[in-house]
XYZ file of C-alpha atoms in Angstrom:
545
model
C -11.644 114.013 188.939
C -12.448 117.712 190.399
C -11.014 120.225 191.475
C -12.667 123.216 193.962
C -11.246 126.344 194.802
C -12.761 128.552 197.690
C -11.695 131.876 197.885
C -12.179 134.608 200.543
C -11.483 137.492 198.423
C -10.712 138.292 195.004
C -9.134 135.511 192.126
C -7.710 137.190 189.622
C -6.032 135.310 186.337
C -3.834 137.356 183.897
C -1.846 136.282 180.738
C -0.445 137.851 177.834
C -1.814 135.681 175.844
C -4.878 133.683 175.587
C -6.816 131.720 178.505
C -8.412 128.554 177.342
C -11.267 127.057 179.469
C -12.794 123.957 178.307
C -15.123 121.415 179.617
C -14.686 118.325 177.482
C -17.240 116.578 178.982
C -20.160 118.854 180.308
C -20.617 122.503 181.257
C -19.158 125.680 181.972
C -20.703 127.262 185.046
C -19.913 131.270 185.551
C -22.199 133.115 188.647
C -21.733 135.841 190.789
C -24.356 137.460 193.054
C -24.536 140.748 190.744
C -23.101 140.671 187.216
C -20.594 138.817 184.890
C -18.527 141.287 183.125
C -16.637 140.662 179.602
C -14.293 142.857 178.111
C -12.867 142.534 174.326
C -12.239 144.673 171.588
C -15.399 144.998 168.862
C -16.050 141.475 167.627
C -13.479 139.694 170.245
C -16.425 138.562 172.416
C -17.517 134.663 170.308
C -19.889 131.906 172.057
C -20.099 129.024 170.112
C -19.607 125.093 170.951
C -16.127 123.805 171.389
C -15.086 120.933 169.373
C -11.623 119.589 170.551
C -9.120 119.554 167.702
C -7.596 116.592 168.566
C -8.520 112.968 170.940
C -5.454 113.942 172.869
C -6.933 117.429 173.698
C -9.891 115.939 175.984
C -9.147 115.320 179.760
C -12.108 113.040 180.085
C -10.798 110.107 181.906
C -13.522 107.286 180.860
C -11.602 104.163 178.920
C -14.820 102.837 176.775
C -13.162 100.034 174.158
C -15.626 98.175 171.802
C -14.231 94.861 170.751
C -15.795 93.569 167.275
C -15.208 89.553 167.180
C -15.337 88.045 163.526
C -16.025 84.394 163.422
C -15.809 82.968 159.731
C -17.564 80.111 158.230
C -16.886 76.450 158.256
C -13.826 75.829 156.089
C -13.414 79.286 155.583
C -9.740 81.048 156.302
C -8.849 84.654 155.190
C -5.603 84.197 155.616
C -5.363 81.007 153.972
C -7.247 82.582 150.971
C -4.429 85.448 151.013
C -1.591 82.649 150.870
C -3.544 81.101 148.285
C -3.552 84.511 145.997
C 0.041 85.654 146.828
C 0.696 81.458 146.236
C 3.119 81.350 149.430
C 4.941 78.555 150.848
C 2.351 77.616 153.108
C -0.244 77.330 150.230
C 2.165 75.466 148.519
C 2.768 73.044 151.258
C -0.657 72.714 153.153
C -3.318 72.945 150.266
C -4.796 70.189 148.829
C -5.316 72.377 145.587
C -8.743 71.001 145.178
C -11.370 71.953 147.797
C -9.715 73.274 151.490
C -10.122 76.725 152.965
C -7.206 77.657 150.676
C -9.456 77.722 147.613
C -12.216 79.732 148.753
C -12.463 83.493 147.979
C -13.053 85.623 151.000
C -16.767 85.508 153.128
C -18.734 88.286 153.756
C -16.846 87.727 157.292
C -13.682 88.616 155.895
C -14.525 91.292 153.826
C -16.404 93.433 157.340
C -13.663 92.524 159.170
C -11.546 94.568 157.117
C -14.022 96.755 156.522
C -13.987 97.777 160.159
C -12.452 101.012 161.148
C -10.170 100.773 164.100
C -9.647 104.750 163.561
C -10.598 106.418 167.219
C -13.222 108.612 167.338
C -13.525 111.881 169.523
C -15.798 111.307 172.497
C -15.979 107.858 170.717
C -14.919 104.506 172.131
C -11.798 103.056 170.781
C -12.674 100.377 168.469
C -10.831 96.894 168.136
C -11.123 93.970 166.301
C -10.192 90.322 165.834
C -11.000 87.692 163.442
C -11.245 84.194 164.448
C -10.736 81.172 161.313
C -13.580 79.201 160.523
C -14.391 75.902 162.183
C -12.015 72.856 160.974
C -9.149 75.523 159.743
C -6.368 76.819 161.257
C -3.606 79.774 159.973
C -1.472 78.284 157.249
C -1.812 75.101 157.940
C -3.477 72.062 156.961
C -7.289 71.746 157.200
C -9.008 68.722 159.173
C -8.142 65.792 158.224
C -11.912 64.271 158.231
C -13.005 64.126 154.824
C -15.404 67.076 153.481
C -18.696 65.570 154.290
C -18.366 64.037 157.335
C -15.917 67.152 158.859
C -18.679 69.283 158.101
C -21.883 67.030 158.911
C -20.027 66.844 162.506
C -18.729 70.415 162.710
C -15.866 69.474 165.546
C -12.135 67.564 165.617
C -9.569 70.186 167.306
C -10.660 73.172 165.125
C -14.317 73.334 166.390
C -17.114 75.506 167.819
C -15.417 75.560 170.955
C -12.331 75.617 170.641
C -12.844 78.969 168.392
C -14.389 80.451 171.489
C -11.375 79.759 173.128
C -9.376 81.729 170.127
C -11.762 84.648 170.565
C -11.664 84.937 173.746
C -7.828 84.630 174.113
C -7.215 87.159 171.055
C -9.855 89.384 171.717
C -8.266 89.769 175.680
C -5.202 90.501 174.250
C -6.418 93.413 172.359
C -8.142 94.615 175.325
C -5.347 94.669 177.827
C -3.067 96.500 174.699
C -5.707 99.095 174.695
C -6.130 99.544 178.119
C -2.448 99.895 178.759
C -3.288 99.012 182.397
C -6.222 101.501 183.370
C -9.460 100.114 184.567
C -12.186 99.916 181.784
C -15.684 101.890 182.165
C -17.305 100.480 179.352
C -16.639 97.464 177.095
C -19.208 97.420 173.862
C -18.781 93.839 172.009
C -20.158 92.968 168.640
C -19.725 89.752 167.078
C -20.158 88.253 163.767
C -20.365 85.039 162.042
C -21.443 82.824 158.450
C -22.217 79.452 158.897
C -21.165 77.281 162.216
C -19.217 80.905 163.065
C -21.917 82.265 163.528
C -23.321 79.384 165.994
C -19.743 79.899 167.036
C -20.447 83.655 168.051
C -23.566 82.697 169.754
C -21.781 80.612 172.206
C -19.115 83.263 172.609
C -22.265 84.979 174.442
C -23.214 81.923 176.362
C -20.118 81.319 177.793
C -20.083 85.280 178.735
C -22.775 84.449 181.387
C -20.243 82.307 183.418
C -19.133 83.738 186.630
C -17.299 82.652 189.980
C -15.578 84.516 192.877
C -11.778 83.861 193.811
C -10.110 84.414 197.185
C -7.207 86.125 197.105
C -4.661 86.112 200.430
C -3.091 88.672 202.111
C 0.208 88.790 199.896
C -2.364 89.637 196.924
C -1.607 85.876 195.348
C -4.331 84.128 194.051
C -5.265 80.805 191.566
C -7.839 80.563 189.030
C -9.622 77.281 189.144
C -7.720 74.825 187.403
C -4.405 76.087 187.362
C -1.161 75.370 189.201
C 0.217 78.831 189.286
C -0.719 81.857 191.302
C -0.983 85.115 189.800
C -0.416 87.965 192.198
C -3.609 90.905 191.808
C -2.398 94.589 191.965
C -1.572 96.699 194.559
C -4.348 99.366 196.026
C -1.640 102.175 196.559
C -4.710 103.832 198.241
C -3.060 103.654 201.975
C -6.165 104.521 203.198
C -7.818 100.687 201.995
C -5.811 97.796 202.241
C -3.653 96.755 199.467
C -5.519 93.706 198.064
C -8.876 92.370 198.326
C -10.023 89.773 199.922
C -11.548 87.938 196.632
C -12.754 89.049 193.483
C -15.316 88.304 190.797
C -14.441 86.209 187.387
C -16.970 87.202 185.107
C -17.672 86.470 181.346
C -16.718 82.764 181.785
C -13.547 82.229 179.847
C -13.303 85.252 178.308
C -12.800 86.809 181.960
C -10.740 84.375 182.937
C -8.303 85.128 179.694
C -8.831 89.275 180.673
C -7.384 88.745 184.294
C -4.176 86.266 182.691
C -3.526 89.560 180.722
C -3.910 91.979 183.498
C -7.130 92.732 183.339
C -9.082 93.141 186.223
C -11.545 95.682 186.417
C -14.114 96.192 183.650
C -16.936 98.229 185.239
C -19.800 97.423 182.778
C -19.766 95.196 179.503
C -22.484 95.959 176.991
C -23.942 93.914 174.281
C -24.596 96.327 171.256
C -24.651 94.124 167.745
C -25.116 90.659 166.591
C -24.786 90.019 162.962
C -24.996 86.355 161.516
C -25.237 85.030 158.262
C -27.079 81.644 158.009
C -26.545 80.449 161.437
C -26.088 76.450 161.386
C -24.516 74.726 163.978
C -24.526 71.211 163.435
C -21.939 70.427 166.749
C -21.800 66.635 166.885
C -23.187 63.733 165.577
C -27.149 64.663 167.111
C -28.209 68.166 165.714
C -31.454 68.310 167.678
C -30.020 69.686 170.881
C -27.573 72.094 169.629
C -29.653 75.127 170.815
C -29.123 74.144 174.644
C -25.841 72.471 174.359
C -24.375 75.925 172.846
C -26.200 78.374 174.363
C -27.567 79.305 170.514
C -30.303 81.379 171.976
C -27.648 83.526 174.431
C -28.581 86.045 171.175
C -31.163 87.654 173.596
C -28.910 89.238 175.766
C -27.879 91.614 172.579
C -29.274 94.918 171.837
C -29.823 94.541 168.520
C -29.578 90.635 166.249
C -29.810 90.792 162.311
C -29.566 87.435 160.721
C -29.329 86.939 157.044
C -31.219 83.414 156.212
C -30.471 81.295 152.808
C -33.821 80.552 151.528
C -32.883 77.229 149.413
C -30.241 75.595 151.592
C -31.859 72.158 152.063
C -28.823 70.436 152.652
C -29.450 67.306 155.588
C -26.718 68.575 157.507
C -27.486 72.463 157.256
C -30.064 72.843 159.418
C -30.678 76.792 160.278
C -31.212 78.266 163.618
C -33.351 81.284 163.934
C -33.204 84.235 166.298
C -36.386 83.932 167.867
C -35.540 84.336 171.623
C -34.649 87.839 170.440
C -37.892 88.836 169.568
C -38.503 92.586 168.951
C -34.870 93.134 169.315
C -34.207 90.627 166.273
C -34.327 91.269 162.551
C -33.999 88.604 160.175
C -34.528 88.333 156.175
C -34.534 85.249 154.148
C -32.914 85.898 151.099
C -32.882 83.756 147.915
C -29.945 80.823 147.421
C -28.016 78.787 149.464
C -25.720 78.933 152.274
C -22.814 80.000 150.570
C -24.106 82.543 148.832
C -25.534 84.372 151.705
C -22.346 84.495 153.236
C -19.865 84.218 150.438
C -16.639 82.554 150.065
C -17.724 80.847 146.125
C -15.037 82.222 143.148
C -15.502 83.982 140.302
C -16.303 81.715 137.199
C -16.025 78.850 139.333
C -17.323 75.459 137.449
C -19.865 73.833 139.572
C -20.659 70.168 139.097
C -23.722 68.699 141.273
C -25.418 65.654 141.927
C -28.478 67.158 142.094
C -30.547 63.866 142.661
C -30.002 60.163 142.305
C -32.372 57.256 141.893
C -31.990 53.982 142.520
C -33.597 51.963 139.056
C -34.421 48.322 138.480
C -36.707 47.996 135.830
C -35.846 49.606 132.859
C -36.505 49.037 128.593
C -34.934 48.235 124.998
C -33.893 50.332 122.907
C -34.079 49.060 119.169
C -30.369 47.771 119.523
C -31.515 46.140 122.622
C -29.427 48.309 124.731
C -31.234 48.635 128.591
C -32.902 52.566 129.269
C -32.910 52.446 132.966
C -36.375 53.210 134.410
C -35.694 56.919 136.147
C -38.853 59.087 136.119
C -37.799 60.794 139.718
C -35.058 62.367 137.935
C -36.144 62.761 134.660
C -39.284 64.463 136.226
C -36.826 66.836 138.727
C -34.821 67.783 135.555
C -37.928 68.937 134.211
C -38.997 70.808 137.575
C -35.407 72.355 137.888
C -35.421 73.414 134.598
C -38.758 74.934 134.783
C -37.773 76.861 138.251
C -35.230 78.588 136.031
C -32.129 76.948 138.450
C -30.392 74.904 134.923
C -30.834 74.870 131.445
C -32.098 71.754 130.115
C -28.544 70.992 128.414
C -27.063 71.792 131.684
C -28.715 68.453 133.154
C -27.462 65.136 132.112
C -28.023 61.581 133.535
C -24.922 59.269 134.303
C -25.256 55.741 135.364
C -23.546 53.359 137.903
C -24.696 49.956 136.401
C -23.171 47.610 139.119
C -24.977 49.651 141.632
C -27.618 50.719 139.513
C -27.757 54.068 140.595
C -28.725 56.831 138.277
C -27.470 60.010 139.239
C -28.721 63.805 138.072
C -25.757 65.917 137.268
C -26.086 69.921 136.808
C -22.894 71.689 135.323
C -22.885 75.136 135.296
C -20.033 78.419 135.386
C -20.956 80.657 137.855
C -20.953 84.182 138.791
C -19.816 85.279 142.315
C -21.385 89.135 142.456
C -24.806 87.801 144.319
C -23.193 87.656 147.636
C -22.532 91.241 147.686
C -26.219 91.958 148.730
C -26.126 90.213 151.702
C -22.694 92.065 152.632
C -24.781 95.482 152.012
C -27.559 94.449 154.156
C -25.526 93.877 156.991
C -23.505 96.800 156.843
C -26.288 98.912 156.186
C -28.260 97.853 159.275
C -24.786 97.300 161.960
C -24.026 101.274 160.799
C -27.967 101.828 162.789
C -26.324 100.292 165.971
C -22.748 102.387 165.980
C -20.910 100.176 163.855
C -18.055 102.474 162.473
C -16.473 101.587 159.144
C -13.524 102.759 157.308
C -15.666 104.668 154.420
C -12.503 103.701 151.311
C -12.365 99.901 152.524
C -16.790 99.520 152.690
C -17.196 101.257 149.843
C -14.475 98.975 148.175
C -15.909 95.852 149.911
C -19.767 96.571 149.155
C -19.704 97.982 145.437
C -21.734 96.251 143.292
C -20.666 97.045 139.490
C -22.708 94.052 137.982
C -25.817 95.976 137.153
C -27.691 92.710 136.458
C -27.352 92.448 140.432
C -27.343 95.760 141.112
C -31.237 95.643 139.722
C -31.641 92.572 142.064
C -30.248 94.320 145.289
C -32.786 97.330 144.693
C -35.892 94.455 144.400
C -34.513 93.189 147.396
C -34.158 96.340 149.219
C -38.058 96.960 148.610
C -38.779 93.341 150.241
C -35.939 94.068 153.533
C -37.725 97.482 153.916
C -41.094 95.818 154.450
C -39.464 93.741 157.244
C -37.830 96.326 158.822
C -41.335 98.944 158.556
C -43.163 95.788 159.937
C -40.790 95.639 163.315
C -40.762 99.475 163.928
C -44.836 98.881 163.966
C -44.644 96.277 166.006
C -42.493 98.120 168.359
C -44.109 101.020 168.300
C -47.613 98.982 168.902
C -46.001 96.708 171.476
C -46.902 93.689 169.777
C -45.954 90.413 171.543
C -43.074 88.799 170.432
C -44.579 85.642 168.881
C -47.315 87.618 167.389
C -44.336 89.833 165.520
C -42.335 86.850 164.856
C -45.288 85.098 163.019
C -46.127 87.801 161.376
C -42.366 88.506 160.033
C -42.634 85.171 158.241
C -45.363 86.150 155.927
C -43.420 88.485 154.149
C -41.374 86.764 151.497
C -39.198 87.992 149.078
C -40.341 86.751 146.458
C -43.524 89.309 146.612
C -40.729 91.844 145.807
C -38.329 90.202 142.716
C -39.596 89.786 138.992
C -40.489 86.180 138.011
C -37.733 85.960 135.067
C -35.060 88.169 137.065
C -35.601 85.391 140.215
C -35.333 82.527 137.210
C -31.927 84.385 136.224
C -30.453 85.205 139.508
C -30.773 81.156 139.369
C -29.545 79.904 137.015
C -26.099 82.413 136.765
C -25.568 83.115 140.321
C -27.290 80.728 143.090
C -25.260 77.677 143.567
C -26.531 74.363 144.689
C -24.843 72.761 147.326
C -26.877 69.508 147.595
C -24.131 66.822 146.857
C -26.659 64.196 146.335
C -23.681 61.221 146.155
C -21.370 62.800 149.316
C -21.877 61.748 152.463
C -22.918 64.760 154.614
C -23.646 67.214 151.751
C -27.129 65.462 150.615
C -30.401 66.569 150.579
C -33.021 66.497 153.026
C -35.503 64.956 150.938
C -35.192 61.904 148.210
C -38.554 63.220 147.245
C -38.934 65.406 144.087
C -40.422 68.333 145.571
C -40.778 71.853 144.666
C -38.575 75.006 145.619
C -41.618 76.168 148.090
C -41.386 72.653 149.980
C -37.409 71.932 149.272
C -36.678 73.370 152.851
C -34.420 72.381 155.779
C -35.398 71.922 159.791
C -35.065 75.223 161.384
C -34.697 75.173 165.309
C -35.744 78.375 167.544
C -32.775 79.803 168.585
């Protein structure tokens, strides 16, 4: 908006009191064909730059929102982890006590999402966010009712992958059309998160985005979306000059349009893609993995300015396979840290007892003892006890062998109490690099969230820091070089982090803090491998996403 004034003579503006003039959003233009005279009493004349006092004071019309999206891990619920602490009704009622989303502590998902400052910002846009449950959860409620394994080998029933799109995109359209209040939008930023099959989740959030169709609308201004019964009626142009409705209009962003115009919203001038952050992608949609990158979209990461994934480097679960970010190329970042999926992206308690199968082995030959008593035949496991032990993950009294004898199965089991603290790193990382791409935080809540008071991984994180900092240094030079893609990619994967951590802290770190999720006797929890392999070759599939 502008306003001119043209006059023939002389303007002349007088007050009593003070005469503001400020241009919130560009200059201040004074000319005249001779001189510009100022008047003030010794000292009264001040130039300096004008800082409104208050959001409210600007008269810049442009409605820029950013919408952060939070997509949580599989079996993963904040709020069900809340009920669980303040023991409500509903935890009461819809836990199983044992092993739901209930009795998880809160992801790394959780804890941003909190994190997150909604607080608006002068000349900023106003911030929103929403966090969508993890994949086979819903609010207070029940989990899936497919046991453990096979729920999270398939990653679907009515709480999966896409049906959390749907959640996003009808939650996060709410929270756009409260903000906007009605006015057009000029600029929508979007970031989105996710740990686990949320963050294959947020991936195909993107996808979908790329969906677009045109609708007719009639003369009365009614039109129908495809696929529904009832017509919606578009607003009126009260610009008599231009008729009152268009003819048709463009539905873009796939659903996520489609839910904006069912809340109002119609215009959105220009939708950028700013941040992706993902913790341990894995997507696992279905019963056949191998196709998961085209059938969700996975590599829709592209379209981002900026994707940092966080990678577990000893997830070897069958059923965990990781997807990478490689169709991001220069404009991806992604470390491999050490220890499994979990403990990249968090959700393990404090102190927890862990029991695992580490291996089992099938025996049929076997010896006497000198009561005659039979001593099953089980080098494999007696020889990855040694191996594990060795690679600092258990103590040797932490390793025992138990026995099905109908079966004759002999399985490895590793008890240990664990510390939760290690996930905090990852948490750090990602909040360190989203704050590089405009990613505002509430500063109380982050530094609550991200502080580390264990020194034992506070020494860790620093180590750590030394190997993500070689990364990072090796993509500015790339950029800066204008490297190909592949070439920077390939050359990203030769720095590993354990170049950067001290033998015996690594062997630590292990054996306190890195859980191991291999289930070797669940169905869809066990390893990759029935091999007894090292940590170097213990490693999962890992599709370019």
């Amino acid at each position: 908006m502008s306003i001119t004034r043209i006059i023939g003579g002389t303007l002349t503006k007088a007050a009593t009191g003070n005469i503001d003039i400020h241009a919130t959003n560009g200059d201040v233009h004074l000319a005249a064909t001779t001189q510009n005279n100022w008047y003030g009493e010794e000292n009264g004349i001040i130039h300096h730059d004008y800082e409104p006092s208050h959001s409210e004071d600007s008269i810049n019309n442009r409605l820029e929102l950013t919408l952060n999206l939070f997509f949580d891990g599989t079996a993963n619920n904040r709020n069900n982890t809340e009920a669980r602490e303040k023991n409500t009704f509903a935890y009461q009622e819809k836990s199983n006590k044992k092993n739901d989303s209930y009795e998880n502590d809160y992801t790394n998902i959780a804890r941003a999402y909190d994190a997150i400052s909604i607080k608006k910002l002068v000349n900023k846009p106003k911030p929103l966010k929403v966090y969508i449950e993890g994949v086979g959860t819903t609010d207070l409620d029940t989990d899936d009712a497919l046991p453990m394994g096979i729920a999270q080998s398939a990653g679907f029933w009515n709480t999966g992958i896409k049906d959390k799109v749907k959640v996003a995109c009808e939650k996060g359209s709410l929270e756009i059309k409260y903000a906007a209040d009605g006015k057009p939008v000029d600029l929508l930023t979007i970031n989105v998160y996710g740990f686990s099959r949320g963050a294959a989740t947020a991936r195909h959030f993107l996808d979908i985005t790329n969906i677009s169709y045109t609708v007719k609308v009639n003369k009365e201004g009614y039109f129908i979306l495809p696929g529904d019964m009832m017509p919606m009626r578009y607003p009126k142009n009260e610009d008599k000059t231009k008729p009152p409705y268009p003819e048709s209009f463009d539905v873009k962003l796939g659903y996520f349009g489609r839910c904006l115009v069912n809340n109002g919203v119609f215009e959105i001038k220009d939708v950028y893609f700013n941040f992706v952050g993902l913790y341990d992608t894995v997507s696992s949609h279905g019963f056949s993995h191998n196709n998961d990158v085209k059938d969700l979209g996975l590599d829709a990461v592209k379209k981002a300015k900026m994707v940092f994934q966080l990678s577990s480097a000893d997830e070897y679960r069958e059923n965990f396979d990781l997807t990478n970010i490689q169709s991001a190329g220069l404009k991806g970042l992604e470390l491999t840290l050490p220890g499994v999926h979990s403990d990249i992206g968090g959700s393990y308690l404090q102190g927890e007892k862990e029991r695992s199968v580490v291996f089992k082995e099938n025996y049929f030959f076997g010896t006497r003892d000198k009561h005659f008593n039979f001593i099953p035949n089980t080098k494999k496991a007696d020889a990855f006890k040694e191996l594990l032990v060795n690679e600092g993950w258990y103590k040797n009294d932490e390793l025992i062998l138990e026995y099905n004898e109908d079966d004759r199965i002999a399985f490895l089991v590793g008890t240990r109490i664990l510390e939760n603290t290690y996930d905090k790193i990852a948490l750090n990382k990602m909040i360190m690099v989203s704050k590089q791409f405009e990613v505002v935080y509430d500063e109380a809540k982050e530094k609550k969230k991200t502080n580390i008071s264990d020194p034992f991984i506070a020494n860790v994180f620093e180590q750590l820091t030394n190997y993500s900092q070689a990364v990072m240094t090796h993509r500015n030079e790339a950029i800066q070089q204008n490297k190909p893609a592949t070439q920077y990619i390939k050359e990203s994967k030769q720095i590993n982090y354990q170049d950067y951590i001290n033998d015996d802290d690594l062997k630590k770190l292990r054996n306190k803090y890195l859980h191991w999720s291999v289930k070797a006797d669940q169905f869809g929890l066990g390893p990759r491998f029935d091999e007894v392999l090292p940590v170097e070759k213990r490693k999962r599939e890992i599709h370019n996403g």
